[in-house]
GROMACS .gro file of C-alpha atoms in nm:
model
  375
    1MET     CA    1   3.997  -3.962  -1.520
    2THR     CA    2   4.381  -3.925  -1.458
    3LYS     CA    3   4.538  -3.679  -1.247
    4ILE     CA    4   4.677  -3.568  -1.600
    5ASN     CA    5   4.319  -3.512  -1.752
    6LYS     CA    6   4.209  -3.314  -1.416
    7THR     CA    7   4.477  -3.071  -1.452
    8LYS     CA    8   4.401  -3.013  -1.842
    9SER     CA    9   4.045  -2.998  -1.767
   10ALA     CA   10   4.105  -2.716  -1.485
   11ILE     CA   11   4.365  -2.547  -1.673
   12ILE     CA   12   4.129  -2.527  -2.010
   13ILE     CA   13   3.868  -2.356  -1.763
   14ALA     CA   14   4.099  -2.101  -1.569
   15LEU     CA   15   4.196  -1.972  -1.933
   16PHE     CA   16   3.838  -1.954  -2.068
   17LEU     CA   17   3.739  -1.714  -1.738
   18ILE     CA   18   4.018  -1.540  -1.824
   19PHE     CA   19   4.026  -1.508  -2.190
   20PRO     CA   20   3.686  -1.554  -2.299
   21ASN     CA   21   3.775  -1.454  -2.649
   22CYS     CA   22   4.023  -1.724  -2.691
   23PHE     CA   23   3.763  -1.964  -2.724
   24ALA     CA   24   3.503  -1.788  -2.913
   25ILE     CA   25   3.276  -1.951  -3.137
   26GLU     CA   26   3.318  -1.985  -3.536
   27GLU     CA   27   3.017  -1.875  -3.748
   28ASN     CA   28   2.974  -2.236  -3.896
   29GLU     CA   29   2.924  -2.403  -3.531
   30LYS     CA   30   2.627  -2.379  -3.342
   31PRO     CA   31   2.654  -2.253  -2.969
   32ILE     CA   32   2.530  -2.467  -2.653
   33LEU     CA   33   2.242  -2.298  -2.517
   34LEU     CA   34   2.189  -2.300  -2.126
   35GLU     CA   35   1.842  -2.324  -2.043
   36THR     CA   36   1.737  -2.047  -1.844
   37PRO     CA   37   1.515  -2.086  -1.543
   38GLY     CA   38   1.132  -2.024  -1.604
   39PRO     CA   39   0.866  -1.847  -1.384
   40TYR     CA   40   0.767  -2.171  -1.279
   41SER     CA   41   1.086  -2.327  -1.193
   42LYS     CA   42   1.224  -2.455  -0.879
   43GLU     CA   43   1.465  -2.218  -0.881
   44ALA     CA   44   1.199  -1.926  -0.928
   45LEU     CA   45   0.972  -2.106  -0.628
   46ARG     CA   46   1.299  -2.096  -0.429
   47GLY     CA   47   1.353  -1.720  -0.527
   48ILE     CA   48   0.969  -1.644  -0.388
   49ILE     CA   49   1.092  -1.768  -0.014
   50GLU     CA   50   1.444  -1.669  -0.019
   51LYS     CA   51   1.364  -1.287  -0.145
   52ASP     CA   52   1.365  -0.991   0.039
   53TYR     CA   53   1.062  -0.773   0.028
   54ASN     CA   54   0.951  -0.402   0.070
   55LEU     CA   55   0.703  -0.372   0.337
   56ASN     CA   56   0.583  -0.066   0.124
   57SER     CA   57   0.507  -0.260  -0.168
   58PRO     CA   58   0.154  -0.423  -0.244
   59SER     CA   59   0.313  -0.696  -0.472
   60GLY     CA   60   0.186  -1.016  -0.473
   61MET     CA   61   0.438  -1.305  -0.465
   62PHE     CA   62   0.324  -1.482  -0.746
   63GLN     CA   63   0.356  -1.190  -0.965
   64ASP     CA   64   0.552  -1.326  -1.222
   65GLN     CA   65   0.358  -1.620  -1.252
   66LEU     CA   66   0.062  -1.478  -1.299
   67LYS     CA   67   0.144  -1.251  -1.577
   68LEU     CA   68   0.079  -1.312  -1.906
   69ARG     CA   69   0.305  -1.155  -2.222
   70PHE     CA   70   0.190  -1.090  -2.569
   71GLU     CA   71   0.401  -1.063  -2.892
   72LYS     CA   72   0.105  -0.930  -3.067
   73GLY     CA   73  -0.189  -0.673  -3.004
   74PRO     CA   74  -0.175  -0.352  -2.840
   75LEU     CA   75  -0.098  -0.514  -2.473
   76LYS     CA   76   0.260  -0.618  -2.379
   77GLU     CA   77   0.114  -0.764  -2.058
   78VAL     CA   78  -0.117  -0.868  -1.826
   79GLY     CA   79  -0.099  -0.980  -1.454
   80ALA     CA   80  -0.358  -1.112  -1.214
   81GLN     CA   81  -0.410  -0.950  -0.868
   82VAL     CA   82  -0.564  -1.144  -0.556
   83SER     CA   83  -0.541  -1.065  -0.208
   84VAL     CA   84  -0.701  -1.194   0.084
   85GLN     CA   85  -0.734  -1.047   0.456
   86GLY     CA   86  -0.932  -1.277   0.719
   87ASN     CA   87  -0.907  -1.236   1.092
   88PHE     CA   88  -1.121  -1.344   1.428
   89SER     CA   89  -1.139  -1.160   1.719
   90GLU     CA   90  -1.256  -1.158   2.083
   91THR     CA   91  -1.425  -0.831   2.198
   92PHE     CA   92  -1.462  -0.755   2.552
   93SER     CA   93  -1.745  -0.461   2.661
   94ASP     CA   94  -1.799  -0.395   2.280
   95ASN     CA   95  -1.940  -0.009   2.287
   96SER     CA   96  -1.676   0.130   2.023
   97ASN     CA   97  -1.859   0.358   1.741
   98PHE     CA   98  -1.685   0.206   1.474
   99LYS     CA   99  -1.664  -0.129   1.306
  100TYR     CA  100  -1.362  -0.376   1.286
  101ASN     CA  101  -1.444  -0.596   0.980
  102PRO     CA  102  -1.117  -0.600   0.755
  103GLN     CA  103  -1.198  -0.910   0.601
  104LEU     CA  104  -1.173  -0.846   0.227
  105ILE     CA  105  -1.116  -1.044  -0.084
  106ASN     CA  106  -1.005  -0.838  -0.388
  107ILE     CA  107  -0.933  -0.930  -0.756
  108GLY     CA  108  -0.791  -0.774  -1.020
  109PHE     CA  109  -0.564  -0.680  -1.383
  110LYS     CA  110  -0.278  -0.510  -1.402
  111GLY     CA  111  -0.116  -0.448  -1.734
  112LYS     CA  112   0.121  -0.237  -1.945
  113PHE     CA  113   0.062  -0.144  -2.323
  114LYS     CA  114   0.348  -0.184  -2.594
  115SER     CA  115   0.457   0.157  -2.550
  116GLU     CA  116   0.587   0.057  -2.189
  117LYS     CA  117   0.487   0.387  -2.080
  118GLU     CA  118   0.107   0.332  -2.083
  119GLY     CA  119  -0.067   0.090  -1.833
  120PHE     CA  120  -0.385   0.002  -1.635
  121ASN     CA  121  -0.544  -0.119  -1.285
  122THR     CA  122  -0.861  -0.273  -1.209
  123LEU     CA  123  -0.927  -0.410  -0.858
  124PHE     CA  124  -1.281  -0.539  -0.748
  125ASP     CA  125  -1.422  -0.605  -0.407
  126VAL     CA  126  -1.557  -0.975  -0.429
  127THR     CA  127  -1.566  -0.999  -0.040
  128PRO     CA  128  -1.933  -1.182   0.025
  129LEU     CA  129  -2.197  -1.009   0.227
  130HIS     CA  130  -2.027  -0.682   0.310
  131ASP     CA  131  -2.285  -0.337   0.275
  132ASN     CA  132  -2.385  -0.207  -0.042
  133PHE     CA  133  -2.234  -0.490  -0.261
  134PHE     CA  134  -2.284  -0.379  -0.620
  135HIS     CA  135  -2.190  -0.032  -0.546
  136ARG     CA  136  -1.888  -0.080  -0.386
  137ALA     CA  137  -1.745  -0.365  -0.613
  138VAL     CA  138  -1.496  -0.151  -0.855
  139LEU     CA  139  -1.253  -0.043  -0.644
  140ASP     CA  140  -0.973   0.059  -0.901
  141ALA     CA  141  -1.031   0.152  -1.248
  142TRP     CA  142  -0.788   0.347  -1.435
  143VAL     CA  143  -0.527   0.414  -1.701
  144GLU     CA  144  -0.188   0.613  -1.690
  145THR     CA  145   0.098   0.720  -1.871
  146ASN     CA  146   0.440   0.812  -1.752
  147ARG     CA  147   0.521   1.020  -2.021
  148ILE     CA  148   0.615   1.295  -1.832
  149PRO     CA  149   0.973   1.212  -1.663
  150ASN     CA  150   0.922   1.138  -1.260
  151ASN     CA  151   0.548   1.182  -1.299
  152THR     CA  152   0.199   0.961  -1.370
  153LEU     CA  153  -0.086   1.094  -1.512
  154MET     CA  154  -0.380   0.879  -1.442
  155PHE     CA  155  -0.754   0.901  -1.585
  156GLY     CA  156  -1.080   0.678  -1.366
  157THR     CA  157  -1.123   0.577  -1.054
  158SER     CA  158  -0.875   0.545  -0.774
  159ARG     CA  159  -0.835   0.590  -0.355
  160PRO     CA  160  -0.716   0.983  -0.317
  161ASN     CA  161  -0.466   1.075  -0.109
  162VAL     CA  162  -0.635   1.219   0.203
  163GLY     CA  163  -0.469   1.174   0.501
  164VAL     CA  164  -0.136   0.923   0.555
  165GLU     CA  165  -0.342   0.643   0.592
  166GLY     CA  166  -0.697   0.766   0.417
  167GLY     CA  167  -0.479   0.684   0.124
  168GLN     CA  168  -0.282   0.385   0.190
  169SER     CA  169  -0.321   0.079   0.048
  170PRO     CA  170  -0.485  -0.167   0.301
  171TYR     CA  171  -0.219  -0.455   0.229
  172THR     CA  172   0.048  -0.181   0.367
  173LEU     CA  173  -0.124  -0.077   0.667
  174PRO     CA  174   0.084  -0.116   1.012
  175PHE     CA  175  -0.260  -0.177   1.203
  176ILE     CA  176  -0.563  -0.416   1.105
  177ASN     CA  177  -0.703  -0.109   1.098
  178ARG     CA  178  -0.716   0.250   1.002
  179THR     CA  179  -0.656   0.564   1.216
  180GLN     CA  180  -0.983   0.706   1.298
  181THR     CA  181  -0.931   1.001   1.086
  182ALA     CA  182  -0.871   0.781   0.805
  183ARG     CA  183  -1.156   0.588   0.880
  184ASN     CA  184  -1.371   0.886   0.825
  185PHE     CA  185  -1.199   1.186   0.620
  186GLY     CA  186  -1.033   0.903   0.364
  187ASN     CA  187  -1.038   0.578   0.238
  188ILE     CA  188  -1.272   0.607  -0.033
  189ARG     CA  189  -1.278   0.594  -0.427
  190LYS     CA  190  -1.323   0.872  -0.641
  191THR     CA  191  -1.341   0.917  -0.971
  192GLY     CA  192  -1.140   1.204  -1.202
  193ILE     CA  193  -0.787   1.310  -1.306
  194ARG     CA  194  -0.480   1.249  -1.094
  195LEU     CA  195  -0.126   1.356  -1.135
  196LYS     CA  196   0.160   1.202  -0.915
  197GLY     CA  197   0.519   1.328  -0.908
  198ASN     CA  198   0.829   1.126  -0.749
  199TYR     CA  199   1.150   1.313  -0.724
  200LYS     CA  200   1.440   1.353  -0.494
  201TYR     CA  201   1.323   1.585  -0.255
  202LEU     CA  202   0.951   1.632  -0.295
  203ASP     CA  203   0.656   1.412  -0.404
  204TYR     CA  204   0.330   1.560  -0.480
  205ASP     CA  205  -0.029   1.418  -0.566
  206LEU     CA  206  -0.289   1.640  -0.727
  207GLY     CA  207  -0.622   1.559  -0.821
  208GLY     CA  208  -0.951   1.683  -0.975
  209TYR     CA  209  -1.255   1.428  -0.870
  210SER     CA  210  -1.616   1.407  -0.904
  211SER     CA  211  -1.750   1.445  -0.536
  212ASP     CA  212  -1.953   1.079  -0.589
  213THR     CA  213  -1.821   0.811  -0.405
  214TRP     CA  214  -1.858   0.437  -0.469
  215TYR     CA  215  -2.050   0.521  -0.814
  216SER     CA  216  -2.369   0.649  -0.611
  217GLU     CA  217  -2.429   0.961  -0.791
  218PHE     CA  218  -2.371   1.107  -1.122
  219PHE     CA  219  -2.149   1.385  -1.053
  220PRO     CA  220  -2.318   1.586  -0.769
  221GLY     CA  221  -1.998   1.778  -0.742
  222VAL     CA  222  -1.632   1.871  -0.776
  223GLU     CA  223  -1.361   1.811  -0.540
  224SER     CA  224  -1.001   1.880  -0.564
  225ASP     CA  225  -0.734   1.703  -0.360
  226LEU     CA  226  -0.361   1.801  -0.301
  227TRP     CA  227  -0.092   1.614  -0.119
  228VAL     CA  228   0.278   1.747  -0.065
  229SER     CA  229   0.542   1.532   0.098
  230PHE     CA  230   0.894   1.739   0.136
  231LYS     CA  231   1.200   1.507   0.206
  232PRO     CA  232   1.494   1.734   0.331
  233LEU     CA  233   1.711   1.412   0.453
  234ALA     CA  234   1.686   1.252   0.072
  235LYS     CA  235   2.080   1.327   0.022
  236ASN     CA  236   2.202   1.184   0.318
  237LYS     CA  237   1.891   0.925   0.438
  238GLU     CA  238   2.140   0.622   0.464
  239LYS     CA  239   2.306   0.813   0.735
  240PHE     CA  240   2.092   1.034   0.896
  241GLY     CA  241   1.764   0.818   0.838
  242ASN     CA  242   1.393   0.913   0.638
  243LEU     CA  243   1.225   1.249   0.702
  244SER     CA  244   0.928   1.308   0.541
  245LEU     CA  245   0.698   1.664   0.600
  246LYS     CA  246   0.401   1.625   0.461
  247GLY     CA  247   0.054   1.813   0.420
  248GLY     CA  248  -0.238   1.844   0.238
  249ILE     CA  249  -0.612   1.971   0.159
  250ALA     CA  250  -0.923   1.808   0.010
  251ALA     CA  251  -1.212   2.032  -0.050
  252GLY     CA  252  -1.517   2.073  -0.234
  253ASN     CA  253  -1.891   2.034  -0.288
  254ARG     CA  254  -2.143   1.801  -0.297
  255ASN     CA  255  -2.523   1.825  -0.309
  256SER     CA  256  -2.484   2.205  -0.202
  257THR     CA  257  -2.275   2.099   0.092
  258ASP     CA  258  -1.925   2.228   0.114
  259PHE     CA  259  -1.633   2.028   0.275
  260LEU     CA  260  -1.272   2.132   0.358
  261VAL     CA  261  -1.061   1.850   0.525
  262SER     CA  262  -0.668   1.997   0.625
  263SER     CA  263  -0.399   1.752   0.738
  264ALA     CA  264  -0.036   1.754   0.833
  265ALA     CA  265   0.190   1.490   0.921
  266ILE     CA  266   0.557   1.376   1.008
  267SER     CA  267   0.741   1.045   0.940
  268TYR     CA  268   1.084   0.899   1.061
  269ASP     CA  269   1.261   0.612   0.994
  270TYR     CA  270   1.585   0.512   1.064
  271LYS     CA  271   1.740   0.162   1.061
  272LYS     CA  272   1.489  -0.072   1.270
  273LEU     CA  273   1.276   0.221   1.400
  274TRP     CA  274   1.000   0.450   1.260
  275LEU     CA  275   0.801   0.679   1.392
  276ARG     CA  276   0.468   0.858   1.240
  277GLY     CA  277   0.245   1.116   1.365
  278GLU     CA  278  -0.060   1.307   1.212
  279PHE     CA  279  -0.351   1.604   1.293
  280GLN     CA  280  -0.654   1.636   1.034
  281ASN     CA  281  -0.906   1.923   1.094
  282ALA     CA  282  -1.252   1.859   0.884
  283ASP     CA  283  -1.484   2.163   0.834
  284GLY     CA  284  -1.716   1.911   0.684
  285SER     CA  285  -1.617   1.595   0.494
  286ASN     CA  286  -1.655   1.324   0.229
  287GLY     CA  287  -1.478   1.024   0.330
  288ALA     CA  288  -1.562   0.677   0.405
  289SER     CA  289  -1.792   0.770   0.712
  290GLY     CA  290  -2.032   0.943   0.455
  291LEU     CA  291  -2.095   1.326   0.356
  292THR     CA  292  -2.125   1.560   0.646
  293ASP     CA  293  -2.114   1.928   0.725
  294LYS     CA  294  -1.991   1.877   1.100
  295LYS     CA  295  -1.643   2.025   1.231
  296ARG     CA  296  -1.401   1.733   1.340
  297ALA     CA  297  -1.055   1.666   1.397
  298GLY     CA  298  -0.784   1.442   1.530
  299TYR     CA  299  -0.472   1.358   1.590
  300ASN     CA  300  -0.254   0.977   1.625
  301VAL     CA  301   0.145   0.931   1.709
  302THR     CA  302   0.246   0.548   1.619
  303ILE     CA  303   0.568   0.391   1.687
  304GLY     CA  304   0.728   0.069   1.498
  305TYR     CA  305   1.020  -0.110   1.543
  306HIS     CA  306   1.153  -0.430   1.399
  307LEU     CA  307   1.285  -0.647   1.632
  308THR     CA  308   1.417  -0.898   1.394
  309LYS     CA  309   1.386  -0.913   1.004
  310LYS     CA  310   1.052  -1.088   1.041
  311ILE     CA  311   0.881  -0.927   1.368
  312GLU     CA  312   0.781  -0.562   1.398
  313ALA     CA  313   0.636  -0.440   1.718
  314LEU     CA  314   0.390  -0.132   1.720
  315ALA     CA  315   0.215   0.107   1.931
  316ARG     CA  316  -0.024   0.356   1.867
  317PHE     CA  317  -0.234   0.647   2.027
  318ASP     CA  318  -0.521   0.763   1.849
  319ASP     CA  319  -0.772   1.049   1.924
  320PHE     CA  320  -1.053   1.183   1.711
  321ASP     CA  321  -1.323   1.473   1.817
  322PRO     CA  322  -1.644   1.337   1.635
  323ASP     CA  323  -1.820   1.691   1.654
  324LYS     CA  324  -1.621   2.003   1.779
  325ASN     CA  325  -1.965   2.165   1.886
  326ILE     CA  326  -2.038   1.910   2.165
  327LYS     CA  327  -1.775   1.893   2.418
  328ASP     CA  328  -1.645   1.585   2.628
  329ASN     CA  329  -1.712   1.390   2.370
  330ASN     CA  330  -1.359   1.229   2.207
  331GLN     CA  331  -1.286   0.895   2.143
  332ARG     CA  332  -0.972   0.765   2.197
  333GLU     CA  333  -0.791   0.427   2.097
  334TYR     CA  334  -0.480   0.298   2.223
  335THR     CA  335  -0.346   0.005   2.009
  336LEU     CA  336  -0.045  -0.252   2.064
  337GLY     CA  337   0.040  -0.452   1.755
  338LEU     CA  338   0.244  -0.735   1.659
  339ASN     CA  339   0.350  -0.852   1.279
  340TYR     CA  340   0.512  -1.120   1.180
  341TYR     CA  341   0.643  -1.064   0.792
  342ILE     CA  342   0.669  -1.443   0.679
  343LEU     CA  343   0.697  -1.334   0.315
  344GLY     CA  344   0.692  -0.942   0.353
  345GLN     CA  345   0.319  -0.837   0.319
  346CYS     CA  346   0.242  -1.171   0.090
  347ALA     CA  347   0.211  -1.346   0.388
  348ARG     CA  348   0.180  -1.200   0.744
  349ILE     CA  349   0.028  -1.271   1.071
  350ILE     CA  350  -0.125  -0.975   1.246
  351VAL     CA  351  -0.189  -0.946   1.625
  352ASN     CA  352  -0.376  -0.647   1.765
  353TYR     CA  353  -0.480  -0.554   2.119
  354VAL     CA  354  -0.729  -0.204   2.096
  355PHE     CA  355  -0.830  -0.046   2.393
  356CYS     CA  356  -1.177   0.200   2.318
  357GLN     CA  357  -1.182   0.525   2.533
  358ASN     CA  358  -1.492   0.681   2.492
  359GLU     CA  359  -1.594   1.027   2.669
  360THR     CA  360  -1.989   0.939   2.608
  361LYS     CA  361  -2.001   0.547   2.653
  362PRO     CA  362  -1.784   0.270   2.852
  363ASP     CA  363  -1.471   0.164   2.754
  364SER     CA  364  -1.409  -0.139   2.540
  365HIS     CA  365  -1.140  -0.369   2.424
  366LYS     CA  366  -1.057  -0.606   2.134
  367LEU     CA  367  -0.849  -0.847   2.052
  368ILE     CA  368  -0.787  -0.909   1.685
  369VAL     CA  369  -0.554  -1.176   1.540
  370GLY     CA  370  -0.542  -1.135   1.134
  371THR     CA  371  -0.358  -1.305   0.814
  372GLN     CA  372  -0.257  -1.148   0.517
  373ILE     CA  373  -0.196  -1.323   0.160
  374LEU     CA  374  -0.093  -1.152  -0.156
  375LEU     CA  375  -0.083  -1.355  -0.466
   0.00000   0.00000   0.00000
């Protein structure tokens, strides 16, 4: 190509960018269609690696690739969910009252109907050899509608919010294990109706459930859960940080046993730093440790700091009283953690050191190294 032709070509391209209407295609001409990169293209796979992941989201790295879309029928799309957590640990003088066994394999399907305002979610625990395998196989099974602005109405089985980590997804937990109160009062599935609201200054989660857990009984009683979060700095959170004041109750009756769990929490994050504190008190509870009428309480404080975009350092103090009628029986856990977010929560390496101090048993130490993959 001569120098003159190169100049002409440059001028034509410049004119097309400035005056695109001058080069409009006539009706009898066929436009040249540029191929759009598909979900399996090199561009899409490169986007997975280069993506900035939201650490509060449990969405998998291949969420577009594992999704089917339908032109006919009631469904618009259905996507698969696959989650794997594994760990190996070294224990020294293991006298802790709680198991550290966060290994899991979860699979499920999440989809939308043609209306786009209705959807569904299913999640199953296929981890082999865990306790009560068949009773605990169904984790989530609900349908939802978003026809009320800023609200989601859910029907089915889900994990209610009983405290901060008691209702949190295992894929977004800062440490491998939950707090002691979350392991006792929350972290359970229940079946019922649930309304979740999301506004600028206020979030809420209100549910009415059967007090049954893990499909073990048919409607042994009724439970009501409420969780509220106030966000006073929502208007200026970019400048002053994100502050949340949270609280809630979980109350009900199961087989003539009444229970009431109350919670109060505060969280704050600003740039690379985040803080969280929570106190929970139970006059009977119906959580992961089972139904009990014991009076129990606990509090915990956690601090986290992002050393780099991918590396996060953590520290937690966690104090729990398993029976307030017995003196000097508190259980304390001191945890140091390090998270390496290879691809956000989708590919993560977790290192935790836990020192367990029990007033009624010898102390114990545990070092845990875990991995997490969300497909």
